[in-house]
mmCIF file of C-alpha atoms and ligand atoms in Angstrom:
data_model
loop_
_atom_site.group_PDB
_atom_site.id
_atom_site.type_symbol
_atom_site.label_atom_id
_atom_site.label_comp_id
_atom_site.label_asym_id
_atom_site.label_seq_id
_atom_site.Cartn_x
_atom_site.Cartn_y
_atom_site.Cartn_z
ATOM 1 C CA UNK A 27 1.618 17.100 27.024
ATOM 2 C CA UNK A 28 2.039 18.339 23.445
ATOM 3 C CA UNK A 29 4.347 21.254 22.510
ATOM 4 C CA UNK A 30 1.212 23.279 21.670
ATOM 5 C CA UNK A 31 -0.033 22.836 25.240
ATOM 6 C CA UNK A 32 3.284 23.917 26.630
ATOM 7 C CA UNK A 33 3.147 27.074 24.554
ATOM 8 C CA UNK A 34 -0.240 27.955 25.981
ATOM 9 C CA UNK A 35 0.172 26.972 29.633
ATOM 10 C CA UNK A 36 3.712 27.056 30.954
ATOM 11 C CA UNK A 37 2.926 26.164 34.577
ATOM 12 C CA UNK A 38 1.811 22.643 35.467
ATOM 13 C CA UNK A 39 -1.212 23.175 37.744
ATOM 14 C CA UNK A 40 -0.998 21.863 41.279
ATOM 15 C CA UNK A 41 -3.856 19.385 40.863
ATOM 16 C CA UNK A 42 -2.062 17.830 37.878
ATOM 17 C CA UNK A 43 0.990 17.089 39.968
ATOM 18 C CA UNK A 44 -1.134 15.009 42.271
ATOM 19 C CA UNK A 45 -1.478 12.313 39.626
ATOM 20 C CA UNK A 46 1.201 9.638 39.754
ATOM 21 C CA UNK A 47 2.444 8.679 36.302
ATOM 22 C CA UNK A 48 1.586 5.008 36.553
ATOM 23 C CA UNK A 49 -1.776 5.427 38.227
ATOM 24 C CA UNK A 50 -4.673 4.120 36.126
ATOM 25 C CA UNK A 51 -7.843 6.147 35.624
ATOM 26 C CA UNK A 52 -9.856 3.764 37.840
ATOM 27 C CA UNK A 53 -7.238 3.915 40.609
ATOM 28 C CA UNK A 54 -7.189 7.703 40.449
ATOM 29 C CA UNK A 55 -10.983 7.939 40.825
ATOM 30 C CA UNK A 56 -10.870 5.549 43.790
ATOM 31 C CA UNK A 57 -8.075 7.594 45.388
ATOM 32 C CA UNK A 58 -10.029 10.850 44.962
ATOM 33 C CA UNK A 59 -13.009 9.215 46.696
ATOM 34 C CA UNK A 60 -10.795 8.134 49.600
ATOM 35 C CA UNK A 61 -9.430 11.687 49.884
ATOM 36 C CA UNK A 62 -13.007 12.923 50.216
ATOM 37 C CA UNK A 63 -13.247 10.821 53.378
ATOM 38 C CA UNK A 64 -9.980 11.954 54.962
ATOM 39 C CA UNK A 65 -9.916 15.611 53.863
ATOM 40 C CA UNK A 66 -13.287 17.286 53.848
ATOM 41 C CA UNK A 67 -14.945 20.267 55.469
ATOM 42 C CA UNK A 68 -18.237 21.175 57.057
ATOM 43 C CA UNK A 69 -19.712 24.588 56.319
ATOM 44 C CA UNK A 70 -20.597 25.225 59.961
ATOM 45 C CA UNK A 71 -18.192 23.119 62.047
ATOM 46 C CA UNK A 72 -15.080 24.283 60.158
ATOM 47 C CA UNK A 73 -15.727 28.015 59.799
ATOM 48 C CA UNK A 74 -15.778 30.272 62.851
ATOM 49 C CA UNK A 75 -18.685 32.393 61.712
ATOM 50 C CA UNK A 76 -19.041 34.148 65.067
ATOM 51 C CA UNK A 77 -15.361 34.784 65.858
ATOM 52 C CA UNK A 78 -14.542 38.257 67.164
ATOM 53 C CA UNK A 79 -12.883 39.309 63.890
ATOM 54 C CA UNK A 80 -15.576 37.754 61.658
ATOM 55 C CA UNK A 81 -18.059 40.645 61.758
ATOM 56 C CA UNK A 82 -18.688 42.226 58.373
ATOM 57 C CA UNK A 83 -18.506 46.010 58.122
ATOM 58 C CA UNK A 84 -19.606 47.372 54.731
ATOM 59 C CA UNK A 85 -17.066 50.218 54.978
ATOM 60 C CA UNK A 86 -14.111 47.919 55.760
ATOM 61 C CA UNK A 87 -11.230 49.082 53.492
ATOM 62 C CA UNK A 88 -10.379 45.432 52.799
ATOM 63 C CA UNK A 89 -13.418 45.290 50.468
ATOM 64 C CA UNK A 90 -12.081 48.075 48.275
ATOM 65 C CA UNK A 91 -10.981 47.140 44.779
ATOM 66 C CA UNK A 92 -7.183 47.371 44.534
ATOM 67 C CA UNK A 93 -5.743 49.459 41.708
ATOM 68 C CA UNK A 94 -4.913 46.364 39.658
ATOM 69 C CA UNK A 95 -8.575 45.216 39.486
ATOM 70 C CA UNK A 96 -10.931 46.475 36.759
ATOM 71 C CA UNK A 97 -12.893 49.132 38.679
ATOM 72 C CA UNK A 98 -10.032 49.912 41.042
ATOM 73 C CA UNK A 99 -8.026 51.228 38.133
ATOM 74 C CA UNK A 100 -10.667 53.774 37.037
ATOM 75 C CA UNK A 101 -10.689 57.446 38.066
ATOM 76 C CA UNK A 102 -14.459 57.135 38.575
ATOM 77 C CA UNK A 103 -13.999 54.504 41.295
ATOM 78 C CA UNK A 104 -11.132 56.303 42.997
ATOM 79 C CA UNK A 105 -13.237 59.483 43.191
ATOM 80 C CA UNK A 106 -16.013 57.729 45.177
ATOM 81 C CA UNK A 107 -16.274 58.268 48.941
ATOM 82 C CA UNK A 108 -14.391 55.554 50.859
ATOM 83 C CA UNK A 109 -17.505 53.821 52.300
ATOM 84 C CA UNK A 110 -19.013 53.575 48.786
ATOM 85 C CA UNK A 111 -15.760 52.215 47.351
ATOM 86 C CA UNK A 112 -15.747 49.535 50.046
ATOM 87 C CA UNK A 113 -19.430 48.654 49.668
ATOM 88 C CA UNK A 114 -19.173 48.411 45.883
ATOM 89 C CA UNK A 115 -16.205 46.048 46.279
ATOM 90 C CA UNK A 116 -18.198 43.953 48.753
ATOM 91 C CA UNK A 117 -21.212 43.941 46.415
ATOM 92 C CA UNK A 118 -19.044 42.600 43.560
ATOM 93 C CA UNK A 119 -17.849 39.839 45.877
ATOM 94 C CA UNK A 120 -21.406 39.037 46.999
ATOM 95 C CA UNK A 121 -22.475 38.764 43.348
ATOM 96 C CA UNK A 122 -19.734 36.219 42.697
ATOM 97 C CA UNK A 123 -20.735 34.253 45.775
ATOM 98 C CA UNK A 124 -24.345 34.163 44.531
ATOM 99 C CA UNK A 125 -23.183 33.003 41.091
ATOM 100 C CA UNK A 126 -21.211 30.311 42.912
ATOM 101 C CA UNK A 127 -24.407 28.997 44.534
ATOM 102 C CA UNK A 128 -26.262 28.986 41.213
ATOM 103 C CA UNK A 129 -23.386 27.315 39.377
ATOM 104 C CA UNK A 130 -23.004 24.643 42.040
ATOM 105 C CA UNK A 131 -26.736 23.875 41.924
ATOM 106 C CA UNK A 132 -26.486 23.016 38.224
ATOM 107 C CA UNK A 133 -23.299 21.115 38.925
ATOM 108 C CA UNK A 134 -24.976 18.943 41.558
ATOM 109 C CA UNK A 135 -27.982 18.268 39.337
ATOM 110 C CA UNK A 136 -25.658 17.287 36.486
ATOM 111 C CA UNK A 137 -23.549 15.037 38.716
ATOM 112 C CA UNK A 138 -26.655 13.178 39.864
ATOM 113 C CA UNK A 139 -27.769 12.804 36.242
ATOM 114 C CA UNK A 140 -24.279 11.517 35.420
ATOM 115 C CA UNK A 141 -24.377 8.994 38.277
ATOM 116 C CA UNK A 142 -27.834 7.811 37.155
ATOM 117 C CA UNK A 143 -26.223 6.341 34.026
ATOM 118 C CA UNK A 144 -23.704 4.272 35.996
ATOM 119 C CA UNK A 145 -23.911 0.972 37.851
ATOM 120 C CA UNK A 146 -23.742 1.532 41.599
ATOM 121 C CA UNK A 147 -20.386 -0.259 41.834
ATOM 122 C CA UNK A 148 -18.670 2.041 39.291
ATOM 123 C CA UNK A 149 -15.866 4.100 40.940
ATOM 124 C CA UNK A 150 -17.292 7.237 39.283
ATOM 125 C CA UNK A 151 -20.672 6.650 40.951
ATOM 126 C CA UNK A 152 -19.128 6.878 44.423
ATOM 127 C CA UNK A 153 -16.910 9.805 43.406
ATOM 128 C CA UNK A 154 -19.865 11.777 41.966
ATOM 129 C CA UNK A 155 -21.778 11.418 45.247
ATOM 130 C CA UNK A 156 -18.762 12.656 47.243
ATOM 131 C CA UNK A 157 -18.564 15.682 44.955
ATOM 132 C CA UNK A 158 -22.288 16.403 45.357
ATOM 133 C CA UNK A 159 -21.811 16.374 49.145
ATOM 134 C CA UNK A 160 -18.798 18.708 48.936
ATOM 135 C CA UNK A 161 -20.577 21.134 46.612
ATOM 136 C CA UNK A 162 -23.516 21.157 49.015
ATOM 137 C CA UNK A 163 -21.174 22.163 51.848
ATOM 138 C CA UNK A 164 -19.701 24.890 49.614
ATOM 139 C CA UNK A 165 -23.139 26.256 48.814
ATOM 140 C CA UNK A 166 -23.989 26.310 52.529
ATOM 141 C CA UNK A 167 -20.770 28.287 53.185
ATOM 142 C CA UNK A 168 -21.588 30.697 50.367
ATOM 143 C CA UNK A 169 -25.153 31.064 51.631
ATOM 144 C CA UNK A 170 -23.963 31.822 55.155
ATOM 145 C CA UNK A 171 -21.497 34.393 53.832
ATOM 146 C CA UNK A 172 -24.263 36.081 51.813
ATOM 147 C CA UNK A 173 -26.551 36.205 54.852
ATOM 148 C CA UNK A 174 -23.809 37.880 56.877
ATOM 149 C CA UNK A 175 -22.929 40.317 54.099
ATOM 150 C CA UNK A 176 -26.578 41.308 54.008
ATOM 151 C CA UNK A 177 -26.548 43.113 50.667
ATOM 152 C CA UNK A 178 -29.289 42.553 48.118
ATOM 153 C CA UNK A 179 -28.141 40.135 45.440
ATOM 154 C CA UNK A 180 -31.023 39.105 43.195
ATOM 155 C CA UNK A 181 -31.197 35.626 41.680
ATOM 156 C CA UNK A 182 -29.217 36.278 38.561
ATOM 157 C CA UNK A 183 -31.179 34.022 36.276
ATOM 158 C CA UNK A 184 -28.287 33.844 33.847
ATOM 159 C CA UNK A 185 -27.843 30.133 34.246
ATOM 160 C CA UNK A 186 -31.518 29.724 33.550
ATOM 161 C CA UNK A 187 -31.122 31.840 30.458
ATOM 162 C CA UNK A 188 -28.337 29.677 29.141
ATOM 163 C CA UNK A 189 -30.460 26.647 29.762
ATOM 164 C CA UNK A 190 -29.542 25.370 33.205
ATOM 165 C CA UNK A 191 -31.777 22.359 32.791
ATOM 166 C CA UNK A 192 -30.160 21.515 29.481
ATOM 167 C CA UNK A 193 -26.703 21.739 31.075
ATOM 168 C CA UNK A 194 -27.730 19.469 33.955
ATOM 169 C CA UNK A 195 -29.162 16.931 31.484
ATOM 170 C CA UNK A 196 -25.782 16.869 29.735
ATOM 171 C CA UNK A 197 -24.528 14.971 32.782
ATOM 172 C CA UNK A 198 -26.576 12.051 31.448
ATOM 173 C CA UNK A 199 -26.617 12.668 27.705
ATOM 174 C CA UNK A 200 -23.180 14.128 26.917
ATOM 175 C CA UNK A 201 -20.987 13.914 30.045
ATOM 176 C CA UNK A 202 -17.861 15.054 28.141
ATOM 177 C CA UNK A 203 -19.514 18.404 27.409
ATOM 178 C CA UNK A 204 -20.882 18.540 30.957
ATOM 179 C CA UNK A 205 -17.416 18.100 32.513
ATOM 180 C CA UNK A 206 -16.055 20.773 30.193
ATOM 181 C CA UNK A 207 -18.776 23.054 31.591
ATOM 182 C CA UNK A 208 -17.628 22.020 35.085
ATOM 183 C CA UNK A 209 -14.043 23.009 34.302
ATOM 184 C CA UNK A 210 -15.155 26.235 32.600
ATOM 185 C CA UNK A 211 -16.905 27.254 35.815
ATOM 186 C CA UNK A 212 -14.462 25.897 38.376
ATOM 187 C CA UNK A 213 -11.059 26.684 36.928
ATOM 188 C CA UNK A 214 -11.363 30.480 36.414
ATOM 189 C CA UNK A 215 -12.875 30.964 39.882
ATOM 190 C CA UNK A 216 -10.310 28.655 41.450
ATOM 191 C CA UNK A 217 -7.560 30.561 39.645
ATOM 192 C CA UNK A 218 -8.934 33.937 40.819
ATOM 193 C CA UNK A 219 -9.184 32.669 44.436
ATOM 194 C CA UNK A 220 -5.623 31.329 44.402
ATOM 195 C CA UNK A 221 -4.453 34.625 42.935
ATOM 196 C CA UNK A 222 -6.156 36.537 45.774
ATOM 197 C CA UNK A 223 -4.671 34.242 48.434
ATOM 198 C CA UNK A 224 -1.190 34.548 46.891
ATOM 199 C CA UNK A 225 -1.368 38.312 46.367
ATOM 200 C CA UNK A 226 -0.627 39.210 49.975
ATOM 201 C CA UNK A 227 -3.506 41.720 49.923
ATOM 202 C CA UNK A 228 -5.403 41.923 53.229
ATOM 203 C CA UNK A 229 -8.378 39.541 53.022
ATOM 204 C CA UNK A 230 -11.259 39.373 55.524
ATOM 205 C CA UNK A 231 -10.764 36.237 57.706
ATOM 206 C CA UNK A 232 -14.155 34.728 56.809
ATOM 207 C CA UNK A 233 -13.517 35.148 53.102
ATOM 208 C CA UNK A 234 -10.008 33.757 53.465
ATOM 209 C CA UNK A 235 -11.272 30.671 55.324
ATOM 210 C CA UNK A 236 -14.040 30.028 52.782
ATOM 211 C CA UNK A 237 -11.566 30.434 49.893
ATOM 212 C CA UNK A 238 -8.999 28.095 51.461
ATOM 213 C CA UNK A 239 -11.592 25.373 52.030
ATOM 214 C CA UNK A 240 -12.912 25.882 48.529
ATOM 215 C CA UNK A 241 -9.581 25.680 46.682
ATOM 216 C CA UNK A 242 -8.621 22.562 48.667
ATOM 217 C CA UNK A 243 -11.718 20.636 47.583
ATOM 218 C CA UNK A 244 -11.877 22.147 44.104
ATOM 219 C CA UNK A 245 -8.420 20.690 43.366
ATOM 220 C CA UNK A 246 -10.078 17.263 43.624
ATOM 221 C CA UNK A 247 -13.050 18.223 41.462
ATOM 222 C CA UNK A 248 -10.851 19.771 38.802
ATOM 223 C CA UNK A 249 -8.579 16.726 38.831
ATOM 224 C CA UNK A 250 -11.549 14.389 38.307
ATOM 225 C CA UNK A 251 -13.070 16.457 35.473
ATOM 226 C CA UNK A 252 -9.723 16.685 33.658
ATOM 227 C CA UNK A 253 -8.980 12.978 33.986
ATOM 228 C CA UNK A 254 -12.526 12.055 32.990
ATOM 229 C CA UNK A 255 -12.075 14.083 29.803
ATOM 230 C CA UNK A 256 -8.595 12.634 29.127
ATOM 231 C CA UNK A 257 -10.000 9.137 29.507
ATOM 232 C CA UNK A 258 -13.221 9.540 27.543
ATOM 233 C CA UNK A 259 -12.770 12.187 24.830
ATOM 234 C CA UNK A 260 -10.332 10.097 22.744
ATOM 235 C CA UNK A 261 -12.960 7.307 22.733
ATOM 236 C CA UNK A 262 -15.764 9.525 21.388
ATOM 237 C CA UNK A 263 -17.089 8.998 17.854
ATOM 238 C CA UNK A 264 -15.821 11.645 15.392
ATOM 239 C CA UNK A 265 -19.167 13.442 15.225
ATOM 240 C CA UNK A 266 -19.351 13.935 18.979
ATOM 241 C CA UNK A 267 -15.732 15.096 19.118
ATOM 242 C CA UNK A 268 -16.543 17.695 16.463
ATOM 243 C CA UNK A 269 -19.591 18.820 18.460
ATOM 244 C CA UNK A 270 -17.430 19.115 21.572
ATOM 245 C CA UNK A 271 -14.741 21.091 19.709
ATOM 246 C CA UNK A 272 -17.336 23.550 18.430
ATOM 247 C CA UNK A 273 -19.213 23.964 21.701
ATOM 248 C CA UNK A 274 -16.170 24.239 23.987
ATOM 249 C CA UNK A 275 -15.194 27.860 23.169
ATOM 250 C CA UNK A 276 -18.841 29.029 23.120
ATOM 251 C CA UNK A 277 -19.460 27.532 26.551
ATOM 252 C CA UNK A 278 -16.243 28.899 28.062
ATOM 253 C CA UNK A 279 -16.835 32.402 26.687
ATOM 254 C CA UNK A 280 -20.374 32.509 28.073
ATOM 255 C CA UNK A 281 -19.318 31.266 31.503
ATOM 256 C CA UNK A 282 -16.389 33.634 31.939
ATOM 257 C CA UNK A 283 -18.404 36.608 30.709
ATOM 258 C CA UNK A 284 -20.969 36.013 33.420
ATOM 259 C CA UNK A 285 -18.505 35.180 36.160
ATOM 260 C CA UNK A 286 -15.958 37.908 35.625
ATOM 261 C CA UNK A 287 -18.145 40.942 34.927
ATOM 262 C CA UNK A 288 -20.282 43.098 37.224
ATOM 263 C CA UNK A 289 -23.981 42.183 37.294
ATOM 264 C CA UNK A 290 -26.587 44.556 35.836
ATOM 265 C CA UNK A 291 -27.934 44.950 39.385
ATOM 266 C CA UNK A 292 -24.594 46.270 40.700
ATOM 267 C CA UNK A 293 -24.215 48.597 37.708
ATOM 268 C CA UNK A 294 -27.710 50.030 38.385
ATOM 269 C CA UNK A 295 -27.293 50.237 42.167
ATOM 270 C CA UNK A 296 -24.094 52.305 41.983
ATOM 271 C CA UNK A 297 -25.082 54.200 38.835
ATOM 272 C CA UNK A 298 -21.907 53.136 37.116
ATOM 273 C CA UNK A 299 -21.629 54.968 33.789
ATOM 274 C CA UNK A 300 -21.478 52.632 30.789
ATOM 275 C CA UNK A 301 -18.175 54.190 29.674
ATOM 276 C CA UNK A 302 -16.665 53.228 33.039
ATOM 277 C CA UNK A 303 -17.868 49.610 32.629
ATOM 278 C CA UNK A 304 -16.439 49.574 29.098
ATOM 279 C CA UNK A 305 -13.112 51.060 30.234
ATOM 280 C CA UNK A 306 -12.888 48.642 33.185
ATOM 281 C CA UNK A 307 -13.946 45.479 31.370
ATOM 282 C CA UNK A 308 -14.766 45.478 27.640
ATOM 283 C CA UNK A 309 -11.927 47.694 26.443
ATOM 284 C CA UNK A 310 -9.506 46.862 29.251
ATOM 285 C CA UNK A 311 -6.579 44.883 27.822
ATOM 286 C CA UNK A 312 -5.384 44.003 31.343
ATOM 287 C CA UNK A 313 -8.806 42.510 32.210
ATOM 288 C CA UNK A 314 -8.939 40.567 28.935
ATOM 289 C CA UNK A 315 -5.473 39.184 29.695
ATOM 290 C CA UNK A 316 -6.637 38.246 33.239
ATOM 291 C CA UNK A 317 -9.609 36.307 31.800
ATOM 292 C CA UNK A 318 -7.465 34.580 29.161
ATOM 293 C CA UNK A 319 -4.893 33.652 31.810
ATOM 294 C CA UNK A 320 -7.554 32.251 34.137
ATOM 295 C CA UNK A 321 -8.535 29.869 31.316
ATOM 296 C CA UNK A 322 -4.985 28.739 30.578
ATOM 297 C CA UNK A 323 -5.359 25.288 32.168
ATOM 298 C CA UNK A 324 -8.707 24.378 30.614
ATOM 299 C CA UNK A 325 -7.551 25.755 27.258
ATOM 300 C CA UNK A 326 -4.339 23.729 27.502
ATOM 301 C CA UNK A 327 -6.429 20.608 28.121
ATOM 302 C CA UNK A 328 -8.622 21.371 25.092
ATOM 303 C CA UNK A 329 -5.460 21.698 22.949
ATOM 304 C CA UNK A 330 -4.121 18.435 24.328
ATOM 305 C CA UNK A 331 -7.406 16.668 23.523
ATOM 306 C CA UNK A 332 -7.380 17.990 19.962
ATOM 307 C CA UNK A 333 -10.425 20.204 20.536
ATOM 308 C CA UNK A 334 -8.714 23.426 19.384
ATOM 309 C CA UNK A 335 -8.538 22.677 15.678
ATOM 310 C CA UNK A 336 -7.710 24.632 12.553
ATOM 311 C CA UNK A 337 -11.470 25.260 12.256
ATOM 312 C CA UNK A 338 -12.224 26.224 15.836
ATOM 313 C CA UNK A 339 -9.088 28.244 16.718
ATOM 314 C CA UNK A 340 -10.520 31.400 15.022
ATOM 315 C CA UNK A 341 -13.594 31.079 17.296
ATOM 316 C CA UNK A 342 -11.356 30.905 20.395
ATOM 317 C CA UNK A 343 -9.444 33.962 19.196
ATOM 318 C CA UNK A 344 -12.600 35.895 18.297
ATOM 319 C CA UNK A 345 -14.085 35.252 21.737
ATOM 320 C CA UNK A 346 -10.931 36.505 23.490
ATOM 321 C CA UNK A 347 -10.100 33.075 24.931
ATOM 322 C CA UNK A 348 -6.517 32.908 23.653
ATOM 323 C CA UNK A 349 -3.660 34.738 25.285
ATOM 324 C CA UNK A 350 -2.258 37.467 23.047
ATOM 325 C CA UNK A 351 -0.061 36.032 20.333
ATOM 326 C CA UNK A 352 -1.477 32.500 20.721
HETATM 327 FE FE1 FE2 B 18 -17.538 24.323 44.958
HETATM 328 FE FE1 FE2 B 19 -16.270 21.888 42.666
#
């Protein structure tokens, strides 16, 4: 790890600690595949969807945004009737769950494209298929949660707008950029879920179970994507490295904007004034810091790989991807 990385990300992420120092890249990939056999979850067998405490009540105070979350901090939100505060909080969660399904669909398509370039005896081929299976179980969990929440969450279409097919094809044509996309989607959400689980705030048991399963398996996916990049980016021709350096901040900014902001549908449904959205998100220094912090690990990796250069650092700063003072 370079001194620059240390300055940006002080904590060594948990999934990094899993890697033994002398383990080769091939051995690591094989080990991750074996872990998929011994430690994996089924969306239906491993979640007690019909337990007595699993029912979802839209007015449950546990859905309310706490005062340290973007809307929770606004006077507008606090002035809403309690059932509306709870339902709006639940609707924000449902939107993220729906985005999760859409993101994972592109991820699975890209992983299959990636595997199509490999011989069947490559360790990455087996690993990619394990990850496709795990993401399919995640999407089934998310789907079941959405069904039980029962709020309208339209297909967001944002992934389509940013060229979902193009992203999936990257799995075959430019896997380094594809796995950066994977990290850009997985790490901020993983970080936000860990933060929720650590916070000690009351969490609905179904949501807690889904999050715990998700962070357990995501640690593997994040580990693979990071090690794939560490192994392959230094071997890229200069032109492709430059393309990666330029596209990395653009991709990360687009992903986090979509994942960490309320959807237009939620804004319309609850008639949220635009000044409230601006105060909660766009002009909210605490929210910007939260987003920048959630990207600390992927940003640290980009620094380590030499992708944050003299030329691209201003783009990172401009897009709000650097922590203040970085
Ligand atoms: Fe997932
Ligand atoms: Fe994943």
